[in-house]
Short mmCIF file of C-alpha atoms in Angstrom, two decimals:
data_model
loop_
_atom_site.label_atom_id
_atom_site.label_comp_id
_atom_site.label_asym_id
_atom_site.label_seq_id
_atom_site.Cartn_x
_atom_site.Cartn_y
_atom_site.Cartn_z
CA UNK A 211 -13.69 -49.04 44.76
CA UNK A 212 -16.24 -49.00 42.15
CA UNK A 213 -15.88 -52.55 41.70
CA UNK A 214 -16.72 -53.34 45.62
CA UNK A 215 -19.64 -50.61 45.43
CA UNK A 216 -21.59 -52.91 42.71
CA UNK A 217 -20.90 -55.93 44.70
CA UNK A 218 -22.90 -54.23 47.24
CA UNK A 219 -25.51 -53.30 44.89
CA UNK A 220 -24.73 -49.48 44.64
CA UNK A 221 -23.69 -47.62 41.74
CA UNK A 222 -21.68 -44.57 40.81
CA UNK A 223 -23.92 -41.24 40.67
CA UNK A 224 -24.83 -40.62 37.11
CA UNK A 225 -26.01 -37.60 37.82
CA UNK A 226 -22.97 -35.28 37.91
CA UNK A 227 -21.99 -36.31 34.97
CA UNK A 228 -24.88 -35.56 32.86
CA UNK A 229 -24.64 -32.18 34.31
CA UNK A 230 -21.10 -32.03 33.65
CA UNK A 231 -22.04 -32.85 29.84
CA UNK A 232 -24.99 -30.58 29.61
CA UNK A 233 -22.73 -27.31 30.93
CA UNK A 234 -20.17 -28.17 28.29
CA UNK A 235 -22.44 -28.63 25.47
CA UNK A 236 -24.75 -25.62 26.20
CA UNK A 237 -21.37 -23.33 26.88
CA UNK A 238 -20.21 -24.00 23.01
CA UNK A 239 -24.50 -24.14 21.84
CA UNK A 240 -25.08 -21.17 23.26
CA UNK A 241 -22.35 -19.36 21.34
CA UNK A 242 -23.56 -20.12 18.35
CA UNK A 243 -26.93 -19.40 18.35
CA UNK A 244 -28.09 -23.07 18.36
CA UNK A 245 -26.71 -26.08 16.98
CA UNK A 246 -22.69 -26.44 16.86
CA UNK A 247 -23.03 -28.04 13.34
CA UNK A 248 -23.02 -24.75 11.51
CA UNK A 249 -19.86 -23.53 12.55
CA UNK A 250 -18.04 -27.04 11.28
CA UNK A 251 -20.14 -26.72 7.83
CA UNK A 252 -18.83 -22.99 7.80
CA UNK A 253 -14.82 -23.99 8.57
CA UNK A 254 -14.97 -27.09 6.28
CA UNK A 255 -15.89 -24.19 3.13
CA UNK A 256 -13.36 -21.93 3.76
CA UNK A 257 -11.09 -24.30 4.76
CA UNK A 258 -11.68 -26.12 1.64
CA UNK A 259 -11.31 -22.66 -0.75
CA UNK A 260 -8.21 -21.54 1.15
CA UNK A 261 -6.65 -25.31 0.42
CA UNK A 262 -7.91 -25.70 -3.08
CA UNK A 263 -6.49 -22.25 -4.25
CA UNK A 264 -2.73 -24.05 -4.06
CA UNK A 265 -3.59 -27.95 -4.41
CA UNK A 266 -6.13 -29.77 -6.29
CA UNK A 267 -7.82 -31.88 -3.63
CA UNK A 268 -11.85 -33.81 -3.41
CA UNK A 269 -13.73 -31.87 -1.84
CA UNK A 270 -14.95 -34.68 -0.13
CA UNK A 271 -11.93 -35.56 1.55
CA UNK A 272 -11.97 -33.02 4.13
CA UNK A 273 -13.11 -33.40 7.80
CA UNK A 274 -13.78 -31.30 10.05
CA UNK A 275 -14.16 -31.99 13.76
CA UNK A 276 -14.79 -30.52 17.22
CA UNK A 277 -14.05 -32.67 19.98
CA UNK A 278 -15.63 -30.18 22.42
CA UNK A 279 -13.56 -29.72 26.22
CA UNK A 280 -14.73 -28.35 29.61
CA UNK A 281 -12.17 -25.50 29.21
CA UNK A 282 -10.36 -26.25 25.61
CA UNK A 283 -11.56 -27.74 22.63
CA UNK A 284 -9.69 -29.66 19.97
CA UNK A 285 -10.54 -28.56 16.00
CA UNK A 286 -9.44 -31.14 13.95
CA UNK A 287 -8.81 -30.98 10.09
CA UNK A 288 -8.34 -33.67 8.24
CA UNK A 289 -7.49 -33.07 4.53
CA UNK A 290 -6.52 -35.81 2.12
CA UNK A 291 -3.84 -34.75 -0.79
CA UNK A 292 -3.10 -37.08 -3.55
CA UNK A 293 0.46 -36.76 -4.68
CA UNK A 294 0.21 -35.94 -7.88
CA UNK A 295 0.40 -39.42 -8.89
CA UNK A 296 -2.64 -40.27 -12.01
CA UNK A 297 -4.79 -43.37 -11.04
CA UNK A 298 -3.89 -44.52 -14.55
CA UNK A 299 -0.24 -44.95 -14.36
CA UNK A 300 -0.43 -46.65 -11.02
CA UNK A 301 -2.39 -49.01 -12.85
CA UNK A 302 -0.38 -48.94 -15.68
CA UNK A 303 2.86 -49.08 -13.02
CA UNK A 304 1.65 -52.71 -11.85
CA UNK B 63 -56.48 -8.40 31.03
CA UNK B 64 -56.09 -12.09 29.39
CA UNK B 65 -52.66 -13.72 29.48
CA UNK B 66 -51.52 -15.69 26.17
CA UNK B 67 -49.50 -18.85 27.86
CA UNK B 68 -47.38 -21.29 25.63
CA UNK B 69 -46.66 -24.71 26.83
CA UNK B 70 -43.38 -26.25 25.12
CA UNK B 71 -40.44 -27.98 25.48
CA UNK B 72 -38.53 -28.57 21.93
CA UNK B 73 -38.43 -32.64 23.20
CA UNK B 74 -41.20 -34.43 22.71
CA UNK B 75 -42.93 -36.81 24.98
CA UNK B 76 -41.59 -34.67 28.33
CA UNK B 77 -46.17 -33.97 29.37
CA UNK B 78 -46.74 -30.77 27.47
CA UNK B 79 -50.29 -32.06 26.66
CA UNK B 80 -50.78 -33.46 30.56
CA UNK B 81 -49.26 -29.94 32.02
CA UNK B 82 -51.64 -28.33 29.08
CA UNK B 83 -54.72 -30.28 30.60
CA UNK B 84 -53.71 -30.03 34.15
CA UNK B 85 -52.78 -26.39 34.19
CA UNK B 86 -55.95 -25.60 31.78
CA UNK B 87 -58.40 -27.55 34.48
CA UNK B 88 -56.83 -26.15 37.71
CA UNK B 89 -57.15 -22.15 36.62
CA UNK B 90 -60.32 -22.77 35.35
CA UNK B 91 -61.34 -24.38 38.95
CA UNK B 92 -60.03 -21.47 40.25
CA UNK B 93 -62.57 -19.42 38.71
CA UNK B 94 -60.84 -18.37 35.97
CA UNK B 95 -62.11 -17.92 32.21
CA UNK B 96 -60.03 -20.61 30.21
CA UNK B 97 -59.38 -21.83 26.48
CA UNK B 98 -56.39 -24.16 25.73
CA UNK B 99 -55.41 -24.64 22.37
CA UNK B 100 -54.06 -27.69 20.56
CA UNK B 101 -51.62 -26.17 18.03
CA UNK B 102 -50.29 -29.79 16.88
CA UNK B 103 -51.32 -29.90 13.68
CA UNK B 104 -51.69 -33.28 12.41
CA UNK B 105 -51.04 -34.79 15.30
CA UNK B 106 -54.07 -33.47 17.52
CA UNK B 107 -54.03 -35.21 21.36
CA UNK B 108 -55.36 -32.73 23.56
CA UNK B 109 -58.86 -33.62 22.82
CA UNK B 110 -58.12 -37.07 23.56
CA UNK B 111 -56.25 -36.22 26.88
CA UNK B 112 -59.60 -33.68 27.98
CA UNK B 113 -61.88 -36.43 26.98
CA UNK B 114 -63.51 -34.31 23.65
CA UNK B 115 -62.21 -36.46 21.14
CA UNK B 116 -65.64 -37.20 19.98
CA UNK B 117 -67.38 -33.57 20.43
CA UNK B 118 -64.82 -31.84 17.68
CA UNK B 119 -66.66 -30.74 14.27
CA UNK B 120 -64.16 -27.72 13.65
CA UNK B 121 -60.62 -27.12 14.35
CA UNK B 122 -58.04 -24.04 14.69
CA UNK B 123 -57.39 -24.39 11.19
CA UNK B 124 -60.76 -24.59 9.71
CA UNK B 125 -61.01 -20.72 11.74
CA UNK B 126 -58.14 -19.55 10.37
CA UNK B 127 -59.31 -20.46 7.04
CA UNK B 128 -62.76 -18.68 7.62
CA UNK B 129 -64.37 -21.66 6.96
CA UNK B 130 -65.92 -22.01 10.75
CA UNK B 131 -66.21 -19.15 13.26
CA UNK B 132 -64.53 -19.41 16.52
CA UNK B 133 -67.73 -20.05 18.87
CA UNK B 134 -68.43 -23.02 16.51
CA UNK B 135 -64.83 -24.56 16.60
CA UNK B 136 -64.60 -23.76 20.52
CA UNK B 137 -65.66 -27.28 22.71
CA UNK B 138 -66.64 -26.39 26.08
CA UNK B 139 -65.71 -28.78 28.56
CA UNK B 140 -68.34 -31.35 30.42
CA UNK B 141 -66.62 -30.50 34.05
CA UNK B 142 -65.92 -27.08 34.31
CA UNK B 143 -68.22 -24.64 32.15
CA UNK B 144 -65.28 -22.16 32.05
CA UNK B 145 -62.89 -24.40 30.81
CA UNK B 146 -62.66 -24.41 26.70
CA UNK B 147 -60.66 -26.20 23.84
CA UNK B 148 -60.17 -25.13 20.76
CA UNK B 149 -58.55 -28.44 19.10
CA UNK B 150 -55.92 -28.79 16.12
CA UNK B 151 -57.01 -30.43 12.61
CA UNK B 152 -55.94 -33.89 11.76
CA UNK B 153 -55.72 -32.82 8.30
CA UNK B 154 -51.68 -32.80 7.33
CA UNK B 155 -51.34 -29.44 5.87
CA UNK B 156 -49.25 -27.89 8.29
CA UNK B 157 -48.81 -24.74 6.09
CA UNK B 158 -52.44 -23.85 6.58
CA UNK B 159 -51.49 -22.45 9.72
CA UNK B 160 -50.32 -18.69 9.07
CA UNK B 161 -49.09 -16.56 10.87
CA UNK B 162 -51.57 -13.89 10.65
CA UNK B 163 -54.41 -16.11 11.03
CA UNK B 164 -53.47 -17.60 14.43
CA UNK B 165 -52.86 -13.22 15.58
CA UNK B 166 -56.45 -12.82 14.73
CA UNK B 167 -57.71 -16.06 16.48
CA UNK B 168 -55.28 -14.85 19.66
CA UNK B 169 -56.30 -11.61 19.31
CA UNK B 170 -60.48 -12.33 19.78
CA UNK B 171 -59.46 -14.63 21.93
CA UNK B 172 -58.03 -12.33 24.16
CA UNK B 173 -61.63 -10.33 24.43
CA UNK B 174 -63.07 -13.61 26.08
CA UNK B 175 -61.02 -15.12 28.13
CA UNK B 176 -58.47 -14.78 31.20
CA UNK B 177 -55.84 -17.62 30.10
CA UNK B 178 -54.98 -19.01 26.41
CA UNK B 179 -52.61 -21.61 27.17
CA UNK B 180 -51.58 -22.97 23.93
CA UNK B 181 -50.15 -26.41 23.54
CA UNK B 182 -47.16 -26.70 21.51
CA UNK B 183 -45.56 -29.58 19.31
CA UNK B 184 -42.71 -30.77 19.63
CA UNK B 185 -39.85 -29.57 17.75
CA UNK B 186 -38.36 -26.32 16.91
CA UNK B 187 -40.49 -25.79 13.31
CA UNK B 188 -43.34 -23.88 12.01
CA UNK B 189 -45.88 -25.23 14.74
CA UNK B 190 -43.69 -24.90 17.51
CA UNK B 191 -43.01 -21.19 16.50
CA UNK B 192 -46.46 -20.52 15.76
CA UNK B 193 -47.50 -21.65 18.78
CA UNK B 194 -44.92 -19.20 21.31
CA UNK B 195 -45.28 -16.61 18.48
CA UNK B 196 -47.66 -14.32 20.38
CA UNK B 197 -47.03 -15.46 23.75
CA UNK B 198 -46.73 -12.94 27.15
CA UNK B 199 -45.30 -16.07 29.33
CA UNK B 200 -43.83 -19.38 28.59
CA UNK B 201 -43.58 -22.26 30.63
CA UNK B 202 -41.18 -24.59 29.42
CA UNK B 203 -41.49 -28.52 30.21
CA UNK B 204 -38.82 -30.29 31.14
CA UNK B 205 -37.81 -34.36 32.53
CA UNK B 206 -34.44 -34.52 34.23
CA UNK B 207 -32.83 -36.42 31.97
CA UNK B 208 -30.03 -34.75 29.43
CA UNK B 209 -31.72 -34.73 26.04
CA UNK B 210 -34.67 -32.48 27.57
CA UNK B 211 -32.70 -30.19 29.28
CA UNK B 212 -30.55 -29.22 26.07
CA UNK B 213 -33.83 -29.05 24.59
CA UNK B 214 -35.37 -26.91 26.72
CA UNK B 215 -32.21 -24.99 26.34
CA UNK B 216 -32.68 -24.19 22.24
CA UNK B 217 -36.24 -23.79 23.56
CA UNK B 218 -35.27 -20.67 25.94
CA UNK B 219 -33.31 -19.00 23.23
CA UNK B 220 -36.16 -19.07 20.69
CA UNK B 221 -38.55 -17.60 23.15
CA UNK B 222 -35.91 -14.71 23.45
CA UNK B 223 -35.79 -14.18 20.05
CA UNK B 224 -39.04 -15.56 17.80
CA UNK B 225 -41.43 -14.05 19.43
CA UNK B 226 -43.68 -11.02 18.91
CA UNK B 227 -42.32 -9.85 22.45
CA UNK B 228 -39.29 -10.74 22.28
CA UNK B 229 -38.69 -8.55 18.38
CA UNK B 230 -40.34 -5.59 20.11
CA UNK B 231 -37.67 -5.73 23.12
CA UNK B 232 -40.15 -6.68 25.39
CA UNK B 233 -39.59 -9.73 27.14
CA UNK B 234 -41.66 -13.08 27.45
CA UNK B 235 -41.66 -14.01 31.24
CA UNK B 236 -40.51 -17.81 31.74
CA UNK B 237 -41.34 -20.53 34.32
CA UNK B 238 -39.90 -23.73 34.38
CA UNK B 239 -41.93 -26.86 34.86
CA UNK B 240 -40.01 -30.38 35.81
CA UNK B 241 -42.12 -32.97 35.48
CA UNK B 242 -41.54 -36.49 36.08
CA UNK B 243 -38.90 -36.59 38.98
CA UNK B 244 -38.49 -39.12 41.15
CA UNK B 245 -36.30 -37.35 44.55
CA UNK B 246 -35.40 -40.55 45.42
CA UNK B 247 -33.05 -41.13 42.26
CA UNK B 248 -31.90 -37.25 42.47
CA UNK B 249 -31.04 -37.71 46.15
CA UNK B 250 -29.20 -40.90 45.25
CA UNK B 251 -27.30 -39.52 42.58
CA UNK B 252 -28.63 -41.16 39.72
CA UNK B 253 -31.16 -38.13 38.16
CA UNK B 254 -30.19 -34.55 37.69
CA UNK B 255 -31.80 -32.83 40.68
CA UNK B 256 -33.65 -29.96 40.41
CA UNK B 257 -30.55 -28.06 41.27
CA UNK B 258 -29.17 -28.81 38.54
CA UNK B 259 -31.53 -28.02 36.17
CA UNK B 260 -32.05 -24.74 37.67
CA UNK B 261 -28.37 -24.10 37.64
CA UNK B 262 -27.82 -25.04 34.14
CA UNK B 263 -31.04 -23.47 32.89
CA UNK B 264 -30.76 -20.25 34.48
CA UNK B 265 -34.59 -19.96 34.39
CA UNK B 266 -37.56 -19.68 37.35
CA UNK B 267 -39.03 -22.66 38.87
CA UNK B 268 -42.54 -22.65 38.58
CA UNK B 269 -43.23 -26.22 39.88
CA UNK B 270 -41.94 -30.26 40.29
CA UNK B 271 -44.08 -32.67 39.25
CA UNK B 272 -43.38 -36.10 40.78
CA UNK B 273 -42.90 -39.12 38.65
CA UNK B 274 -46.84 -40.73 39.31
CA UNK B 275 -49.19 -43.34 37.82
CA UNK B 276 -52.18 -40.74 38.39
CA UNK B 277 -50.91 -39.13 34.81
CA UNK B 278 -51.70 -42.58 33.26
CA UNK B 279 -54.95 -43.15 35.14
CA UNK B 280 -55.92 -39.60 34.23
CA UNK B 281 -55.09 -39.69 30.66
CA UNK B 282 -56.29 -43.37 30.18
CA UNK B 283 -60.25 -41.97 31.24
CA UNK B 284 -59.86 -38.45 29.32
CA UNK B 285 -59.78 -36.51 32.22
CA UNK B 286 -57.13 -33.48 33.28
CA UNK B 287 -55.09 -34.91 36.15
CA UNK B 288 -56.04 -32.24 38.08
CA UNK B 289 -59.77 -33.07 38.00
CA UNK B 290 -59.61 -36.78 38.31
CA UNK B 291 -57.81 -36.99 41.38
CA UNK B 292 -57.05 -33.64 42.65
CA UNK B 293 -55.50 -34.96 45.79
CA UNK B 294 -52.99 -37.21 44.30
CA UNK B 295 -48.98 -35.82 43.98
CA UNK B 296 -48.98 -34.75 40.43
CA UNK B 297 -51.97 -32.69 40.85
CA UNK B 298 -51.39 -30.89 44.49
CA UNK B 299 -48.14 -30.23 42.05
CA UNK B 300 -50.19 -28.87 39.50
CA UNK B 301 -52.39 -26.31 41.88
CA UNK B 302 -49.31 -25.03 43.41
CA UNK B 303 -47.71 -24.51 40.06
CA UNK B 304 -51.04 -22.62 39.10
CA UNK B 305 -51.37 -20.90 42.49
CA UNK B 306 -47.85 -19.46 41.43
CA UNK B 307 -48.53 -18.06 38.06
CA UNK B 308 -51.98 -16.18 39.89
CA UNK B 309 -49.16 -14.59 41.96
CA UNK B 310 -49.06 -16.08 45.02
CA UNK B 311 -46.22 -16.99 47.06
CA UNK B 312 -46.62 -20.79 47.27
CA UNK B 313 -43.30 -22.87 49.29
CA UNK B 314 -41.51 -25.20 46.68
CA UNK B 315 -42.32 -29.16 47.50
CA UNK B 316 -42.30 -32.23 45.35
CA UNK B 317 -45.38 -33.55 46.65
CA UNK B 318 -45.38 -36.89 47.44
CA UNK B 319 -48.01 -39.87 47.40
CA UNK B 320 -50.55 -39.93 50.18
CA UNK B 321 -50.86 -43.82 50.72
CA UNK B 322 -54.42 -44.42 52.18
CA UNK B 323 -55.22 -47.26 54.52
CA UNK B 324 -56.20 -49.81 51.87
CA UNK B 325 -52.76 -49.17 50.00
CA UNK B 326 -50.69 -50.01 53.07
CA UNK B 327 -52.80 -52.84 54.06
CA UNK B 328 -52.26 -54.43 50.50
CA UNK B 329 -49.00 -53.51 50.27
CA UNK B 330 -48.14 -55.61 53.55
CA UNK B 331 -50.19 -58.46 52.47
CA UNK B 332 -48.08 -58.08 48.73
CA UNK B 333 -44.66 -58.03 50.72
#
């Protein structure tokens, strides 16, 4: 349908879905006071304490992120875990 | 009683400084006593788009500093002898700007005039908060295009909270200004219409400015849209808009482009 509707020079309305987009966004903004990125720097701390309390981990190797949904969102957290294994005696394993 | 007016958006680029001028010009035609100030420090273009870029010798900061007194810093304008500008520095000290400084300069301002619009950067820092800090009404700028609109969004909820008003539980009263629409697009489907915005902004409409070349002409010669060709769309926008903020009740339009004999006759002989 789309297809035959460019053939004939038209094009899909943009415009609904830039307001679909802005009411989702604003919903979470809103929320927070302002930008979302506070709550994810806020999570990725405590997340990081609770975590670090029972395994040694980098605390660069966690990520946290909000894939943000008209009436759910996903929070995903991605922590990395070595297994105990020493750099040196893979090394020394090879 | 004088009304203290900020002009923002959080965007940039969206005609803050073109509504500033326009708005400034049309009051003033309409008899009223008006100053607009240029509170983008640094980055001064208010002068420029008024056509005093070669009349300033002091600026808002040099009078909050003490250094000049506000009758010398003020530039009255060539057109309309009740139309004022007090212009920003170019100097890049952005923290000369307190807080205090710009209440007294509101403050005597207030004793002389009927409308301080002040013209705010862009942004969501110290110059955009100085420059709603004292405000009694906001009208917030805004293209229908995404990035604005969330902007104009963060925009709203500092007005509700940053301000002198809004800290004393009063509240600052806001109008929304869309500028740059083009109804053909939004009735095709392609451009948020002003439905939308209205919807998802929750805020009321003070006027739609149509999408025109006039802004260019106007700003290319130095002169407020609203003075250089008060018949054209953008400005018939303009007067409404400002015909609405005096109080009356003016019918919501998008005004569109007269096209005068000449333009049709070329425009035939172009096709």
């Amino acid at each position: 349908m789309i297809n035959v509707m460019r053939l004939f020079g038209g094009r899909a309305a943009s415009a609904p879905v830039a307001r679909e987009r802005l009411q989702i966004l604003l919903a979470h903004e809103r929320g927070q006071g302002g930008g979302g990125s506070d709550l994810l720097e806020l999570l990725r701390g405590e997340i990081l304490a609770v975590v670090s309390k029972h395994v040694e981990i980098d605390p660069d190797k966690i990520v946290v992120r909000m894939d943000r949904g008209k009436f759910v969102s996903m929070l995903e957290v991605d922590v990395e875990v070595p297994n105990g294994v020493q750099r040196s005696k893979m090394v020394a394993a090879t | 009683m004088a009304k203290v007016l900020v002009v923002t958006s959080g965007k940039g680029g969206v005609g803050k400084t073109t509504s500033t001028a326009a708005l400034g010009a049309a009051l003033a035609q309409m008899g009223q006593n008006v100053v607009v100030i240029d509170f983008d420090v640094g980055l001064r273009n208010l002068d420029l788009v008024m056509g005093a870029e070669r009349r300033v010798v002091f600026d808002l900061i040099n009078v909050v500093q003490g250094v000049a007194k506000l009758p010398q810093a003020l530039i009255r304008d060539k057109r309309l002898e009740n139309l004022w500008l007090l212009p920003a520095s170019q100097t890049r000290d952005k923290d000369a700007l307190t807080e205090e400084g710009i209440r007294r300069v509101i403050a005597d301002l207030r004793t002389k005039f009927d409308w301080i619009l002040c013209d705010s950067p862009a942004g969501i820092e110290r110059g955009a908060t100085l420059a709603m800090r004292y405000a009694d009404e906001a009208i917030i700028v805004t293209n229908p295009e995404v990035s604005s609109v969330r902007d104009s969004d963060r925009i709203i909820g500092m007005l509700d909270s940053k301000t002198v008003r809004a800290e004393r539980g009063e509240r600052v009263e806001k109008h929304l200004l869309v500028t740059r629409y083009d109804a053909a697009r939004a009735a095709r489907g392609e451009m948020l219409s002003i439905d939308d915005i209205l919807e998802i902004l929750a805020t009321p409409l003070l006027g739609i400015v149509p999408e025109s070349q006039d802004v260019l002409r106007a700003s290319n010669v130095g002169c407020p849209v609203t003075l250089n060709n008060a018949g054209s769309a953008p400005s018939r926008a303009y007067i409404d808009a400002v015909r609405r903020l005096m109080g009356e009740a003016v019918e919501m339009t998008v005004p569109v482009e007269r096209k005068g004999l000449m333009d049709r006759l070329l425009r035939r002989r172009a096709a």
